[in-house]
């Protein structure tokens, strides 16, 4: 939210599930019967605070509260590696580029 890209934090409870390589992915999910697309980051968020390993999804044009909901995420493709940027503004610029590239990819599927 603080950088204009609110995310849903994804927690994997089952220890047998495989987590893909760190990076940014284009994803889709079905929420309340509606297909929604977005981009997902797997990693440590090194530009913001280099926090513990996390999985976060930003859904495009989506405003609903997802706290406590179980969501199945389908990964469509990998966009790039996770990077540490010079500052938050550089990260925001990259996220805007990622969004644009993700939407182009999604449009090619539809």
GROMACS .gro file of N, CA and C in nm:
model
  330
    1UNK      N    1   0.081  -0.120   0.000
    1UNK     CA    2   0.000   0.000   0.000
    1UNK      C    3   0.085   0.126   0.000
    2UNK      N    4   0.194   0.124   0.072
    2UNK     CA    5   0.273   0.246   0.088
    2UNK      C    6   0.341   0.291  -0.040
    3UNK      N    7   0.351   0.202  -0.138
    3UNK     CA    8   0.413   0.241  -0.266
    3UNK      C    9   0.314   0.228  -0.382
    4UNK      N   10   0.184   0.237  -0.350
    4UNK     CA   11   0.077   0.235  -0.450
    4UNK      C   12   0.056   0.101  -0.518
    5UNK      N   13   0.106  -0.005  -0.460
    5UNK     CA   14   0.085  -0.140  -0.510
    5UNK      C   15   0.047  -0.230  -0.393
    6UNK      N   16  -0.081  -0.222  -0.346
    6UNK     CA   17  -0.120  -0.305  -0.232
    6UNK      C   18  -0.110  -0.453  -0.267
    7UNK      N   19  -0.071  -0.533  -0.168
    7UNK     CA   20  -0.051  -0.675  -0.194
    7UNK      C   21  -0.126  -0.761  -0.093
    8UNK      N   22  -0.156  -0.881  -0.138
    8UNK     CA   23  -0.207  -0.986  -0.049
    8UNK      C   24  -0.086  -1.071  -0.011
    9UNK      N   25  -0.063  -1.089   0.117
    9UNK     CA   26   0.047  -1.172   0.163
    9UNK      C   27   0.002  -1.318   0.160
   10UNK      N   28   0.080  -1.402   0.097
   10UNK     CA   29   0.046  -1.542   0.080
   10UNK      C   30   0.131  -1.625   0.176
   11UNK      N   31   0.064  -1.708   0.255
   11UNK     CA   32   0.133  -1.796   0.350
   11UNK      C   33   0.110  -1.940   0.306
   12UNK      N   34   0.218  -2.012   0.290
   12UNK     CA   35   0.211  -2.153   0.252
   12UNK      C   36   0.220  -2.235   0.381
   13UNK      N   37   0.111  -2.298   0.419
   13UNK     CA   38   0.109  -2.373   0.544
   13UNK      C   39   0.171  -2.512   0.529
   14UNK      N   40   0.154  -2.573   0.414
   14UNK     CA   41   0.201  -2.709   0.394
   14UNK      C   42   0.351  -2.708   0.362
   15UNK      N   43   0.428  -2.785   0.438
   15UNK     CA   44   0.573  -2.785   0.418
   15UNK      C   45   0.617  -2.868   0.298
   16UNK      N   46   0.525  -2.942   0.237
   16UNK     CA   47   0.560  -3.023   0.121
   16UNK      C   48   0.547  -2.946  -0.011
   17UNK      N   49   0.488  -2.828  -0.007
   17UNK     CA   50   0.470  -2.751  -0.130
   17UNK      C   51   0.600  -2.685  -0.171
   18UNK      N   52   0.625  -2.686  -0.302
   18UNK     CA   53   0.746  -2.625  -0.356
   18UNK      C   54   0.721  -2.477  -0.385
   19UNK      N   55   0.816  -2.394  -0.350
   19UNK     CA   56   0.808  -2.250  -0.375
   19UNK      C   57   0.901  -2.220  -0.493
   20UNK      N   58   0.849  -2.153  -0.596
   20UNK     CA   59   0.934  -2.121  -0.712
   20UNK      C   60   1.050  -2.027  -0.676
   21UNK      N   61   1.139  -2.014  -0.769
   21UNK     CA   62   1.256  -1.926  -0.756
   21UNK      C   63   1.212  -1.782  -0.726
   22UNK      N   64   1.291  -1.712  -0.645
   22UNK     CA   65   1.263  -1.572  -0.617
   22UNK      C   66   1.251  -1.494  -0.747
   23UNK      N   67   1.158  -1.399  -0.749
   23UNK     CA   68   1.140  -1.316  -0.867
   23UNK      C   69   0.997  -1.264  -0.876
   24UNK      N   70   0.967  -1.204  -0.990
   24UNK     CA   71   0.836  -1.145  -1.016
   24UNK      C   72   0.766  -1.228  -1.124
   25UNK      N   73   0.641  -1.262  -1.097
   25UNK     CA   74   0.563  -1.350  -1.184
   25UNK      C   75   0.430  -1.286  -1.221
   26UNK      N   76   0.376  -1.325  -1.335
   26UNK     CA   77   0.239  -1.290  -1.372
   26UNK      C   78   0.152  -1.405  -1.325
   27UNK      N   79   0.041  -1.372  -1.257
   27UNK     CA   80  -0.043  -1.475  -1.198
   27UNK      C   81  -0.191  -1.449  -1.226
   28UNK      N   82  -0.271  -1.552  -1.202
   28UNK     CA   83  -0.415  -1.534  -1.203
   28UNK      C   84  -0.474  -1.615  -1.089
   29UNK      N   85  -0.592  -1.574  -1.045
   29UNK     CA   86  -0.662  -1.642  -0.937
   29UNK      C   87  -0.812  -1.627  -0.960
   30UNK      N   88  -0.887  -1.713  -0.898
   30UNK     CA   89  -1.032  -1.702  -0.903
   30UNK      C   90  -1.077  -1.662  -0.762
   31UNK      N   91  -1.134  -1.542  -0.752
   31UNK     CA   92  -1.177  -1.489  -0.623
   31UNK      C   93  -1.326  -1.457  -0.632
   32UNK      N   94  -1.403  -1.517  -0.546
   32UNK     CA   95  -1.548  -1.498  -0.547
   32UNK      C   96  -1.607  -1.526  -0.685
   33UNK      N   97  -1.554  -1.628  -0.753
   33UNK     CA   98  -1.605  -1.669  -0.882
   33UNK      C   99  -1.557  -1.585  -1.000
   34UNK      N  100  -1.471  -1.489  -0.975
   34UNK     CA  101  -1.422  -1.400  -1.081
   34UNK      C  102  -1.272  -1.422  -1.101
   35UNK      N  103  -1.230  -1.433  -1.228
   35UNK     CA  104  -1.087  -1.446  -1.259
   35UNK      C  105  -1.023  -1.309  -1.246
   36UNK      N  106  -0.916  -1.302  -1.167
   36UNK     CA  107  -0.840  -1.178  -1.152
   36UNK      C  108  -0.694  -1.208  -1.184
   37UNK      N  109  -0.628  -1.109  -1.241
   37UNK     CA  110  -0.487  -1.121  -1.279
   37UNK      C  111  -0.403  -1.028  -1.193
   38UNK      N  112  -0.277  -1.059  -1.184
   38UNK     CA  113  -0.188  -0.974  -1.107
   38UNK      C  114  -0.043  -1.013  -1.126
   39UNK      N  115   0.039  -0.957  -1.039
   39UNK     CA  116   0.180  -0.993  -1.039
   39UNK      C  117   0.221  -1.028  -0.897
   40UNK      N  118   0.310  -1.124  -0.887
   40UNK     CA  119   0.349  -1.178  -0.758
   40UNK      C  120   0.500  -1.165  -0.741
   41UNK      N  121   0.542  -1.125  -0.621
   41UNK     CA  122   0.684  -1.122  -0.588
   41UNK      C  123   0.712  -1.230  -0.485
   42UNK      N  124   0.815  -1.306  -0.513
   42UNK     CA  125   0.866  -1.404  -0.417
   42UNK      C  126   1.007  -1.358  -0.383
   43UNK      N  127   1.034  -1.337  -0.255
   43UNK     CA  128   1.168  -1.294  -0.218
   43UNK      C  129   1.172  -1.219  -0.087
   44UNK      N  130   1.269  -1.128  -0.076
   44UNK     CA  131   1.298  -1.057   0.049
   44UNK      C  132   1.267  -0.908   0.043
   45UNK      N  133   1.216  -0.859  -0.069
   45UNK     CA  134   1.188  -0.715  -0.084
   45UNK      C  135   1.307  -0.629  -0.042
   46UNK      N  136   1.422  -0.647  -0.105
   46UNK     CA  137   1.545  -0.582  -0.059
   46UNK      C  138   1.544  -0.429  -0.064
   47UNK      N  139   1.465  -0.368  -0.150
   47UNK     CA  140   1.463  -0.223  -0.159
   47UNK      C  141   1.391  -0.162  -0.039
   48UNK      N  142   1.284  -0.224   0.005
   48UNK     CA  143   1.203  -0.168   0.113
   48UNK      C  144   1.264  -0.194   0.250
   49UNK      N  145   1.281  -0.318   0.285
   49UNK     CA  146   1.336  -0.347   0.418
   49UNK      C  147   1.409  -0.479   0.428
   50UNK      N  148   1.429  -0.544   0.318
   50UNK     CA  149   1.500  -0.672   0.317
   50UNK      C  150   1.446  -0.765   0.426
   51UNK      N  151   1.315  -0.788   0.422
   51UNK     CA  152   1.248  -0.866   0.525
   51UNK      C  153   1.263  -1.016   0.499
   52UNK      N  154   1.214  -1.097   0.591
   52UNK     CA  155   1.221  -1.242   0.569
   52UNK      C  156   1.151  -1.282   0.439
   53UNK      N  157   1.185  -1.396   0.390
   53UNK     CA  158   1.129  -1.447   0.264
   53UNK      C  159   0.977  -1.439   0.267
   54UNK      N  160   0.918  -1.384   0.160
   54UNK     CA  161   0.773  -1.368   0.156
   54UNK      C  162   0.721  -1.388   0.015
   55UNK      N  163   0.589  -1.406   0.007
   55UNK     CA  164   0.519  -1.415  -0.121
   55UNK      C  165   0.406  -1.313  -0.114
   56UNK      N  166   0.405  -1.220  -0.209
   56UNK     CA  167   0.304  -1.115  -0.210
   56UNK      C  168   0.247  -1.103  -0.351
   57UNK      N  169   0.114  -1.083  -0.358
   57UNK     CA  170   0.048  -1.069  -0.488
   57UNK      C  171  -0.024  -0.935  -0.494
   58UNK      N  172   0.000  -0.863  -0.602
   58UNK     CA  173  -0.076  -0.741  -0.632
   58UNK      C  174  -0.172  -0.776  -0.744
   59UNK      N  175  -0.303  -0.772  -0.713
   59UNK     CA  176  -0.405  -0.800  -0.815
   59UNK      C  177  -0.442  -0.670  -0.884
   60UNK      N  178  -0.453  -0.673  -1.016
   60UNK     CA  179  -0.486  -0.555  -1.096
   60UNK      C  180  -0.634  -0.519  -1.079
   61UNK      N  181  -0.660  -0.392  -1.058
   61UNK     CA  182  -0.797  -0.339  -1.050
   61UNK      C  183  -0.883  -0.421  -0.954
   62UNK      N  184  -0.832  -0.441  -0.836
   62UNK     CA  185  -0.899  -0.524  -0.736
   62UNK      C  186  -0.893  -0.453  -0.601
   63UNK      N  187  -1.007  -0.439  -0.536
   63UNK     CA  188  -1.014  -0.361  -0.412
   63UNK      C  189  -1.070  -0.438  -0.292
   64UNK      N  190  -1.107  -0.564  -0.307
   64UNK     CA  191  -1.173  -0.637  -0.198
   64UNK      C  192  -1.074  -0.677  -0.088
   65UNK      N  193  -1.128  -0.695   0.031
   65UNK     CA  194  -1.050  -0.741   0.145
   65UNK      C  195  -1.033  -0.893   0.133
   66UNK      N  196  -0.909  -0.939   0.141
   66UNK     CA  197  -0.881  -1.082   0.126
   66UNK      C  198  -0.832  -1.146   0.256
   67UNK      N  199  -0.829  -1.071   0.366
   67UNK     CA  200  -0.777  -1.125   0.491
   67UNK      C  201  -0.849  -1.252   0.530
   68UNK      N  202  -0.771  -1.356   0.559
   68UNK     CA  203  -0.825  -1.483   0.604
   68UNK      C  204  -0.880  -1.573   0.496
   69UNK      N  205  -0.883  -1.526   0.371
   69UNK     CA  206  -0.935  -1.610   0.262
   69UNK      C  207  -0.827  -1.703   0.211
   70UNK      N  208  -0.871  -1.818   0.164
   70UNK     CA  209  -0.780  -1.912   0.098
   70UNK      C  210  -0.788  -1.884  -0.051
   71UNK      N  211  -0.673  -1.864  -0.114
   71UNK     CA  212  -0.667  -1.829  -0.256
   71UNK      C  213  -0.574  -1.927  -0.328
   72UNK      N  214  -0.617  -1.973  -0.443
   72UNK     CA  215  -0.531  -2.057  -0.527
   72UNK      C  216  -0.474  -1.966  -0.636
   73UNK      N  217  -0.342  -1.959  -0.641
   73UNK     CA  218  -0.272  -1.874  -0.737
   73UNK      C  219  -0.217  -1.962  -0.849
   74UNK      N  220  -0.245  -1.924  -0.972
   74UNK     CA  221  -0.187  -1.993  -1.088
   74UNK      C  222  -0.081  -1.903  -1.148
   75UNK      N  223   0.039  -1.954  -1.157
   75UNK     CA  224   0.149  -1.877  -1.215
   75UNK      C  225   0.145  -1.892  -1.367
   76UNK      N  226   0.147  -1.780  -1.436
   76UNK     CA  227   0.140  -1.783  -1.583
   76UNK      C  228   0.278  -1.776  -1.646
   77UNK      N  229   0.362  -1.686  -1.597
   77UNK     CA  230   0.499  -1.676  -1.648
   77UNK      C  231   0.582  -1.593  -1.552
   78UNK      N  232   0.712  -1.603  -1.567
   78UNK     CA  233   0.806  -1.527  -1.483
   78UNK      C  234   0.848  -1.402  -1.559
   79UNK      N  235   0.843  -1.287  -1.493
   79UNK     CA  236   0.882  -1.161  -1.555
   79UNK      C  237   1.031  -1.131  -1.539
   80UNK      N  238   1.081  -1.146  -1.416
   80UNK     CA  239   1.219  -1.106  -1.391
   80UNK      C  240   1.265  -1.154  -1.255
   81UNK      N  241   1.396  -1.139  -1.230
   81UNK     CA  242   1.452  -1.164  -1.098
   81UNK      C  243   1.413  -1.052  -1.002
   82UNK      N  244   1.419  -1.080  -0.874
   82UNK     CA  245   1.401  -0.975  -0.774
   82UNK      C  246   1.531  -0.894  -0.767
   83UNK      N  247   1.518  -0.762  -0.759
   83UNK     CA  248   1.635  -0.673  -0.755
   83UNK      C  249   1.626  -0.577  -0.639
   84UNK      N  250   1.741  -0.530  -0.595
   84UNK     CA  251   1.744  -0.418  -0.501
   84UNK      C  252   1.762  -0.292  -0.584
   85UNK      N  253   1.670  -0.197  -0.569
   85UNK     CA  254   1.675  -0.073  -0.645
   85UNK      C  255   1.737   0.038  -0.560
   86UNK      N  256   1.785   0.142  -0.628
   86UNK     CA  257   1.850   0.254  -0.560
   86UNK      C  258   1.762   0.316  -0.454
   87UNK      N  259   1.634   0.327  -0.485
   87UNK     CA  260   1.540   0.392  -0.393
   87UNK      C  261   1.398   0.347  -0.427
   88UNK      N  262   1.304   0.393  -0.345
   88UNK     CA  263   1.165   0.352  -0.363
   88UNK      C  264   1.109   0.403  -0.496
   89UNK      N  265   1.150   0.521  -0.540
   89UNK     CA  266   1.101   0.575  -0.668
   89UNK      C  267   1.143   0.486  -0.785
   90UNK      N  268   1.266   0.436  -0.782
   90UNK     CA  269   1.312   0.346  -0.888
   90UNK      C  270   1.233   0.215  -0.884
   91UNK      N  271   1.202   0.167  -0.765
   91UNK     CA  272   1.120   0.046  -0.752
   91UNK      C  273   0.980   0.071  -0.808
   92UNK      N  274   0.919   0.184  -0.774
   92UNK     CA  275   0.785   0.215  -0.824
   92UNK      C  276   0.783   0.222  -0.977
   93UNK      N  277   0.888   0.280  -1.035
   93UNK     CA  278   0.897   0.287  -1.182
   93UNK      C  279   0.903   0.145  -1.240
   94UNK      N  280   0.984   0.059  -1.179
   94UNK     CA  281   0.994  -0.079  -1.227
   94UNK      C  282   0.861  -0.152  -1.213
   95UNK      N  283   0.791  -0.131  -1.101
   95UNK     CA  284   0.662  -0.196  -1.082
   95UNK      C  285   0.560  -0.151  -1.186
   96UNK      N  286   0.565  -0.024  -1.224
   96UNK     CA  287   0.477   0.025  -1.330
   96UNK      C  288   0.511  -0.042  -1.463
   97UNK      N  289   0.640  -0.057  -1.490
   97UNK     CA  290   0.683  -0.128  -1.612
   97UNK      C  291   0.640  -0.274  -1.607
   98UNK      N  292   0.656  -0.337  -1.490
   98UNK     CA  293   0.614  -0.477  -1.474
   98UNK      C  294   0.464  -0.491  -1.500
   99UNK      N  295   0.386  -0.398  -1.447
   99UNK     CA  296   0.241  -0.401  -1.467
   99UNK      C  297   0.208  -0.390  -1.616
  100UNK      N  298   0.273  -0.297  -1.684
  100UNK     CA  299   0.250  -0.279  -1.827
  100UNK      C  300   0.284  -0.407  -1.903
  101UNK      N  301   0.398  -0.467  -1.874
  101UNK     CA  302   0.439  -0.590  -1.941
  101UNK      C  303   0.345  -0.706  -1.907
  102UNK      N  304   0.299  -0.711  -1.783
  102UNK     CA  305   0.206  -0.816  -1.743
  102UNK      C  306   0.074  -0.803  -1.818
  103UNK      N  307   0.023  -0.681  -1.827
  103UNK     CA  308  -0.104  -0.660  -1.898
  103UNK      C  309  -0.092  -0.692  -2.046
  104UNK      N  310   0.020  -0.661  -2.106
  104UNK     CA  311   0.043  -0.700  -2.247
  104UNK      C  312   0.042  -0.852  -2.262
  105UNK      N  313   0.107  -0.921  -2.169
  105UNK     CA  314   0.110  -1.067  -2.172
  105UNK      C  315  -0.032  -1.123  -2.156
  106UNK      N  316  -0.105  -1.071  -2.058
  106UNK     CA  317  -0.241  -1.119  -2.034
  106UNK      C  318  -0.330  -1.094  -2.156
  107UNK      N  319  -0.318  -0.976  -2.217
  107UNK     CA  320  -0.396  -0.947  -2.337
  107UNK      C  321  -0.367  -1.046  -2.449
  108UNK      N  322  -0.242  -1.092  -2.458
  108UNK     CA  323  -0.205  -1.188  -2.563
  108UNK      C  324  -0.271  -1.324  -2.540
  109UNK      N  325  -0.311  -1.352  -2.416
  109UNK     CA  326  -0.375  -1.480  -2.383
  109UNK      C  327  -0.526  -1.478  -2.411
  110UNK      N  328  -0.584  -1.360  -2.406
  110UNK     CA  329  -0.731  -1.348  -2.416
  110UNK      C  330  -0.779  -1.338  -2.559
   0.00000   0.00000   0.00000
